[in-house]
XYZ file of C-alpha atoms in Angstrom:
400
model
C -23.901 -160.043 60.177
C -27.463 -160.977 60.336
C -28.391 -162.641 64.000
C -30.022 -166.226 63.620
C -32.253 -167.958 66.046
C -31.222 -167.825 69.650
C -30.940 -170.955 71.632
C -33.450 -171.929 74.215
C -33.619 -170.251 77.535
C -31.452 -171.858 80.323
C -33.059 -172.858 83.585
C -31.790 -169.935 85.400
C -34.576 -167.469 84.768
C -35.385 -164.112 85.999
C -38.516 -164.142 88.055
C -41.354 -161.700 87.250
C -42.114 -159.717 90.548
C -44.843 -157.272 89.122
C -46.282 -155.416 86.231
C -47.007 -151.685 86.473
C -50.104 -150.931 83.927
C -51.717 -147.782 83.038
C -49.837 -145.697 80.428
C -51.945 -144.926 77.683
C -48.843 -145.165 75.186
C -45.522 -146.580 74.813
C -43.437 -146.113 77.977
C -40.071 -144.722 76.591
C -38.012 -144.852 79.615
C -38.379 -145.825 83.392
C -36.228 -146.322 86.583
C -36.346 -148.094 89.730
C -36.486 -145.462 92.654
C -33.369 -146.690 95.026
C -34.318 -147.419 98.691
C -38.173 -147.288 97.773
C -40.738 -149.751 96.241
C -41.319 -147.101 93.500
C -40.681 -146.713 89.746
C -40.610 -143.298 87.766
C -41.649 -143.305 84.221
C -42.020 -141.189 81.181
C -44.387 -141.947 78.197
C -45.255 -141.175 75.017
C -48.844 -140.093 76.278
C -47.065 -137.026 77.464
C -47.329 -138.285 81.346
C -44.338 -138.300 84.112
C -45.721 -140.916 86.618
C -44.186 -141.979 90.163
C -45.535 -145.502 91.031
C -45.466 -146.382 94.669
C -46.205 -149.987 95.867
C -49.194 -150.021 98.142
C -50.155 -152.420 100.604
C -52.309 -154.265 98.087
C -48.893 -155.141 96.342
C -49.872 -153.138 93.292
C -48.035 -150.053 92.113
C -50.346 -146.862 91.767
C -49.031 -143.249 90.808
C -48.377 -141.027 93.845
C -47.375 -138.621 91.001
C -49.237 -138.107 87.606
C -48.070 -135.092 85.608
C -48.893 -134.155 82.192
C -46.304 -132.436 80.000
C -46.871 -130.006 77.040
C -45.255 -132.712 74.591
C -44.686 -136.543 74.675
C -41.744 -137.644 76.988
C -39.003 -139.095 74.768
C -36.444 -139.985 77.942
C -35.250 -139.100 81.377
C -32.472 -139.200 83.788
C -33.145 -139.518 87.599
C -30.412 -138.609 90.193
C -31.396 -140.379 93.685
C -28.917 -138.152 95.531
C -30.619 -134.820 94.855
C -34.076 -136.350 93.612
C -33.505 -134.334 90.387
C -35.648 -135.636 87.514
C -34.452 -134.380 83.929
C -37.061 -135.159 81.156
C -36.542 -134.620 77.492
C -39.493 -133.806 75.423
C -40.590 -134.565 71.717
C -40.489 -130.884 71.176
C -36.693 -130.407 72.008
C -37.062 -129.241 75.442
C -35.506 -130.478 78.705
C -37.574 -129.956 81.701
C -35.960 -130.485 85.130
C -38.018 -131.253 88.320
C -37.208 -131.946 92.053
C -39.020 -134.754 93.561
C -40.085 -134.545 97.258
C -38.927 -136.780 99.801
C -42.149 -138.828 99.861
C -42.357 -138.987 96.205
C -45.793 -137.374 96.374
C -44.904 -133.853 94.670
C -42.454 -132.898 91.783
C -41.738 -129.045 91.358
C -40.434 -127.574 88.151
C -36.894 -125.903 88.712
C -35.818 -124.985 85.055
C -36.278 -126.055 81.623
C -33.585 -126.028 78.552
C -34.405 -125.323 75.096
C -31.752 -127.923 74.066
C -32.505 -129.135 70.649
C -34.789 -128.230 67.762
C -36.649 -131.520 67.569
C -37.135 -134.670 69.691
C -34.682 -135.217 72.422
C -33.416 -138.558 72.255
C -31.111 -139.112 75.518
C -30.479 -136.827 78.427
C -28.028 -137.341 81.139
C -27.464 -135.399 84.382
C -23.949 -135.261 85.807
C -23.918 -134.360 89.418
C -20.278 -134.016 89.837
C -20.068 -131.689 86.963
C -23.628 -130.001 87.425
C -23.969 -130.580 83.535
C -27.077 -131.894 81.758
C -25.962 -133.811 78.678
C -28.310 -134.457 75.751
C -28.546 -135.692 72.233
C -31.523 -134.853 69.828
C -32.921 -135.888 66.391
C -31.568 -132.651 65.331
C -28.170 -134.332 64.988
C -26.812 -132.369 67.785
C -25.077 -133.314 71.202
C -25.286 -130.426 73.844
C -24.525 -129.671 77.342
C -25.847 -127.313 79.821
C -24.933 -125.796 83.426
C -27.702 -127.096 85.544
C -26.848 -124.289 88.102
C -27.345 -121.229 85.444
C -29.338 -123.051 82.943
C -26.603 -121.772 80.292
C -25.790 -123.745 77.120
C -22.034 -124.660 77.585
C -21.478 -126.174 74.156
C -22.546 -128.595 71.255
C -21.263 -130.849 68.696
C -23.009 -132.043 65.541
C -23.173 -135.644 65.124
C -23.251 -137.534 61.698
C -27.033 -138.799 62.295
C -29.486 -138.297 65.100
C -28.110 -140.062 68.162
C -29.818 -142.771 70.537
C -26.832 -143.656 72.661
C -25.212 -141.404 75.218
C -22.494 -142.203 78.151
C -20.081 -140.152 80.260
C -16.958 -140.762 82.177
C -16.683 -138.531 84.891
C -12.866 -139.067 85.359
C -11.646 -138.153 82.254
C -14.663 -136.127 81.021
C -15.409 -137.948 77.791
C -18.515 -138.311 76.482
C -19.787 -141.329 73.988
C -22.417 -140.526 71.523
C -23.942 -143.420 69.435
C -25.847 -142.431 66.314
C -28.167 -143.724 63.727
C -25.416 -143.951 61.163
C -23.718 -146.874 63.149
C -20.941 -144.687 64.354
C -19.716 -143.762 68.084
C -18.049 -140.691 68.586
C -15.857 -139.967 71.575
C -15.445 -136.314 72.884
C -13.553 -134.523 75.501
C -15.635 -131.882 77.256
C -14.127 -128.794 78.723
C -16.236 -126.258 80.838
C -17.238 -124.578 77.557
C -15.506 -126.609 74.612
C -15.199 -130.020 73.456
C -12.421 -131.852 71.022
C -12.999 -134.835 68.950
C -10.993 -137.757 70.494
C -11.862 -140.485 67.933
C -14.839 -142.335 66.260
C -15.698 -146.009 66.215
C -17.375 -147.714 63.483
C -18.264 -151.487 63.777
C -22.000 -151.823 63.148
C -23.828 -152.340 59.921
C -27.096 -150.627 61.521
C -27.573 -147.682 63.846
C -26.469 -147.541 67.479
C -29.449 -147.893 69.560
C -27.643 -148.285 73.156
C -24.693 -147.362 74.682
C -23.189 -148.587 78.275
C -20.051 -147.480 80.098
C -18.204 -149.697 82.619
C -15.823 -147.016 84.279
C -13.937 -149.759 86.091
C -12.900 -151.672 83.301
C -12.768 -148.952 80.673
C -15.076 -150.863 78.494
C -17.757 -149.500 76.215
C -20.762 -151.567 75.161
C -22.672 -150.741 72.001
C -26.233 -152.099 70.949
C -27.347 -151.823 67.444
C -30.365 -152.109 64.938
C -27.925 -154.829 63.339
C -29.009 -157.154 66.191
C -25.456 -157.156 67.503
C -23.488 -155.830 70.234
C -19.988 -154.757 70.295
C -17.535 -154.473 73.313
C -14.940 -151.802 72.749
C -11.968 -151.988 75.113
C -10.827 -148.671 75.489
C -8.725 -148.884 78.678
C -6.580 -152.260 78.267
C -6.438 -153.408 74.846
C -7.127 -150.315 72.874
C -8.788 -150.978 69.725
C -9.914 -154.649 70.579
C -13.868 -155.066 69.451
C -15.329 -157.991 70.627
C -18.861 -158.914 68.924
C -21.780 -160.491 70.861
C -24.679 -161.919 68.636
C -27.515 -162.994 70.809
C -30.944 -161.065 69.673
C -33.168 -161.722 66.730
C -34.118 -158.071 66.523
C -32.585 -154.803 67.298
C -30.724 -154.383 70.473
C -32.656 -151.559 72.366
C -31.322 -150.970 75.849
C -28.244 -152.048 77.727
C -27.158 -152.202 81.364
C -24.295 -153.623 83.220
C -23.870 -155.415 86.521
C -20.358 -154.163 87.796
C -20.051 -156.431 90.771
C -20.497 -159.470 88.968
C -19.100 -158.238 85.461
C -22.364 -159.219 83.600
C -23.797 -157.453 80.595
C -27.683 -157.594 80.392
C -28.933 -156.744 76.775
C -32.880 -156.410 75.708
C -34.416 -155.759 72.357
C -37.256 -155.653 69.976
C -37.348 -159.572 70.207
C -38.579 -159.482 73.995
C -35.251 -161.246 74.682
C -33.332 -160.869 77.974
C -29.824 -161.915 77.486
C -27.325 -161.894 80.574
C -23.508 -162.139 79.145
C -20.904 -163.263 81.462
C -18.197 -160.562 80.497
C -15.871 -162.197 83.015
C -14.466 -164.648 80.676
C -11.551 -164.268 78.152
C -13.387 -163.433 74.898
C -11.959 -163.257 71.335
C -12.230 -160.984 68.602
C -14.050 -162.060 65.288
C -11.826 -162.152 62.461
C -12.175 -159.869 59.507
C -13.372 -161.411 56.285
C -11.039 -162.189 53.743
C -11.599 -161.260 50.111
C -10.886 -164.007 47.403
C -12.152 -164.840 44.087
C -12.288 -168.460 44.952
C -12.895 -170.592 47.502
C -9.807 -170.618 49.922
C -10.425 -174.511 50.791
C -10.794 -176.084 47.420
C -9.978 -173.234 44.950
C -13.331 -173.406 43.166
C -14.094 -170.034 41.382
C -16.714 -167.563 42.776
C -19.415 -166.607 40.292
C -17.944 -163.470 39.363
C -14.615 -164.763 38.478
C -15.257 -165.447 34.910
C -11.569 -166.040 33.923
C -11.356 -168.886 36.278
C -14.868 -170.384 35.392
C -13.788 -170.256 31.719
C -10.129 -171.553 32.221
C -11.241 -174.535 34.286
C -14.909 -174.996 32.645
C -16.461 -174.808 35.780
C -19.745 -173.134 37.089
C -19.155 -170.224 39.569
C -20.022 -170.819 43.366
C -21.716 -168.431 45.871
C -19.281 -167.087 48.527
C -19.573 -167.659 52.165
C -17.445 -166.826 55.225
C -16.456 -168.801 58.105
C -17.221 -166.994 60.982
C -14.108 -168.674 63.120
C -11.391 -167.761 60.812
C -12.728 -165.573 58.138
C -11.790 -167.313 54.981
C -13.992 -167.118 51.991
C -15.428 -170.296 51.413
C -17.936 -172.045 49.125
C -20.929 -173.977 50.293
C -19.838 -177.276 50.216
C -16.471 -176.525 52.344
C -18.788 -174.826 54.836
C -21.576 -177.202 55.330
C -21.354 -176.947 59.013
C -22.726 -174.928 61.755
C -21.461 -174.326 65.348
C -21.873 -171.770 68.284
C -18.870 -170.173 68.945
C -19.707 -168.407 72.444
C -16.226 -166.948 73.111
C -16.389 -165.121 69.861
C -20.003 -164.019 70.928
C -21.955 -166.371 68.827
C -24.266 -167.934 71.183
C -26.135 -169.568 68.368
C -25.169 -171.710 65.491
C -23.219 -169.902 62.692
C -21.650 -171.024 59.463
C -17.996 -172.354 59.870
C -15.667 -174.137 57.491
C -15.119 -177.835 57.758
C -11.816 -177.707 59.431
C -12.580 -175.030 61.933
C -15.909 -177.137 62.784
C -13.591 -180.217 63.558
C -11.361 -178.095 65.691
C -14.029 -176.688 68.086
C -14.566 -178.715 71.412
C -17.680 -179.407 73.300
C -16.122 -177.131 76.016
C -15.833 -174.433 73.530
C -19.411 -174.732 72.736
C -20.356 -174.171 76.228
C -22.658 -171.055 76.613
C -21.601 -167.984 78.205
C -24.984 -166.307 78.243
C -28.185 -167.017 79.464
C -31.657 -166.245 77.589
C -35.173 -165.359 78.797
C -38.082 -164.247 76.559
C -39.845 -161.282 78.554
C -43.070 -161.639 76.496
C -42.841 -157.914 75.406
C -40.916 -155.616 73.016
C -38.594 -153.811 75.237
C -37.487 -150.353 74.689
C -35.463 -149.546 77.805
C -33.941 -151.503 80.833
C -32.792 -150.468 84.100
C -30.958 -152.401 86.690
C -30.780 -152.108 90.526
C -27.772 -153.919 91.643
C -28.290 -153.389 95.237
C -31.493 -155.336 95.186
C -30.717 -157.466 92.099
C -34.064 -155.974 90.334
C -34.519 -155.460 86.586
C -36.942 -152.910 85.317
C -37.997 -153.317 81.683
C -40.572 -150.993 79.746
C -42.154 -152.079 76.502
C -44.212 -150.918 73.566
C -47.055 -152.547 75.080
C -47.241 -149.794 77.446
C -46.291 -152.204 80.447
C -43.418 -151.941 82.908
C -42.206 -155.368 84.427
C -40.262 -155.626 87.284
C -37.874 -158.813 87.491
C -35.752 -160.494 90.041
C -32.655 -161.171 88.292
C -30.743 -162.770 91.508
C -31.130 -166.555 90.134
C -29.202 -165.085 86.960
C -27.079 -162.203 87.912
C -25.057 -163.505 90.855
């Protein structure tokens, strides 16, 4: 389903704290340094930079390190100060940052993929480095020995990667729109299941290990919440972007999902409400309200001497209806539709003002966001964009 114009931003807005500028190309990923006024970034310009806030209030690089290939992704572990960087040439380089964040030392490199590394994830509990690549492979390595432990071929290049430490399940989202769940052992993996709900490629994944819920963002502008723990198989759809969703983050303490996309939108979703699944779209040769034939139903058109009509679907009940019987539009926030969508006339009459109350807040970041990182301890959100700028936001007015 195509996304439609999103509602106007509500009054509770993130506050822009600072801009970090200086990269020559797109900042593909960045992260807030915990307990420090600092940011780590990797860029298409082949640089790794650690930005620390100076007395002037501006961020300046304390580390500026050039890599042999464009930096596509990164994973930073604050406990060990271990920084894993995925490169365009398929290599993952691992560094240790000094305590004062003024020096980085190369530890080892992994020849993980044959082409661009799309996502990298360091798991301290297992001492594993997980990664996906454009070569359609998911791989994992031992971070102690550097040895490749195993791999799995995905149906397409994968952009989404999440891991559950407790069950050793890995979630891989790829460009075909599929999410693959694998169970990892020390040197083997087994396919658990696959989810397919998006009409476009999966661009981002976010895992909540407490509620056992997986969120997937897609180039089809939508987000799907997969309830893996409680109501297995339940899929809740969230529509609030005008362009592809490019990054997701989750605030566990408030049960709020933060989504950002190519439309520049920052959307904060309240996931502490009882949401409803969107219905399956029903098939019919005629309008399920007035029985007028659709344009492909030649027999009924001939018998009734009527011209066939175009088919639509009510987003609330899923029935196949004609334009006359679905002339109204309404938001249905509990179904994830924060903007107005097509509904049949009878469903429109049944939706109350309380049911139209928004369950998300919207803000325009004024840049095409490619990645977000949320620091729950301070309520700060980092966004990096195609405009080469990193922005730091105070989210406490919204995420609370």
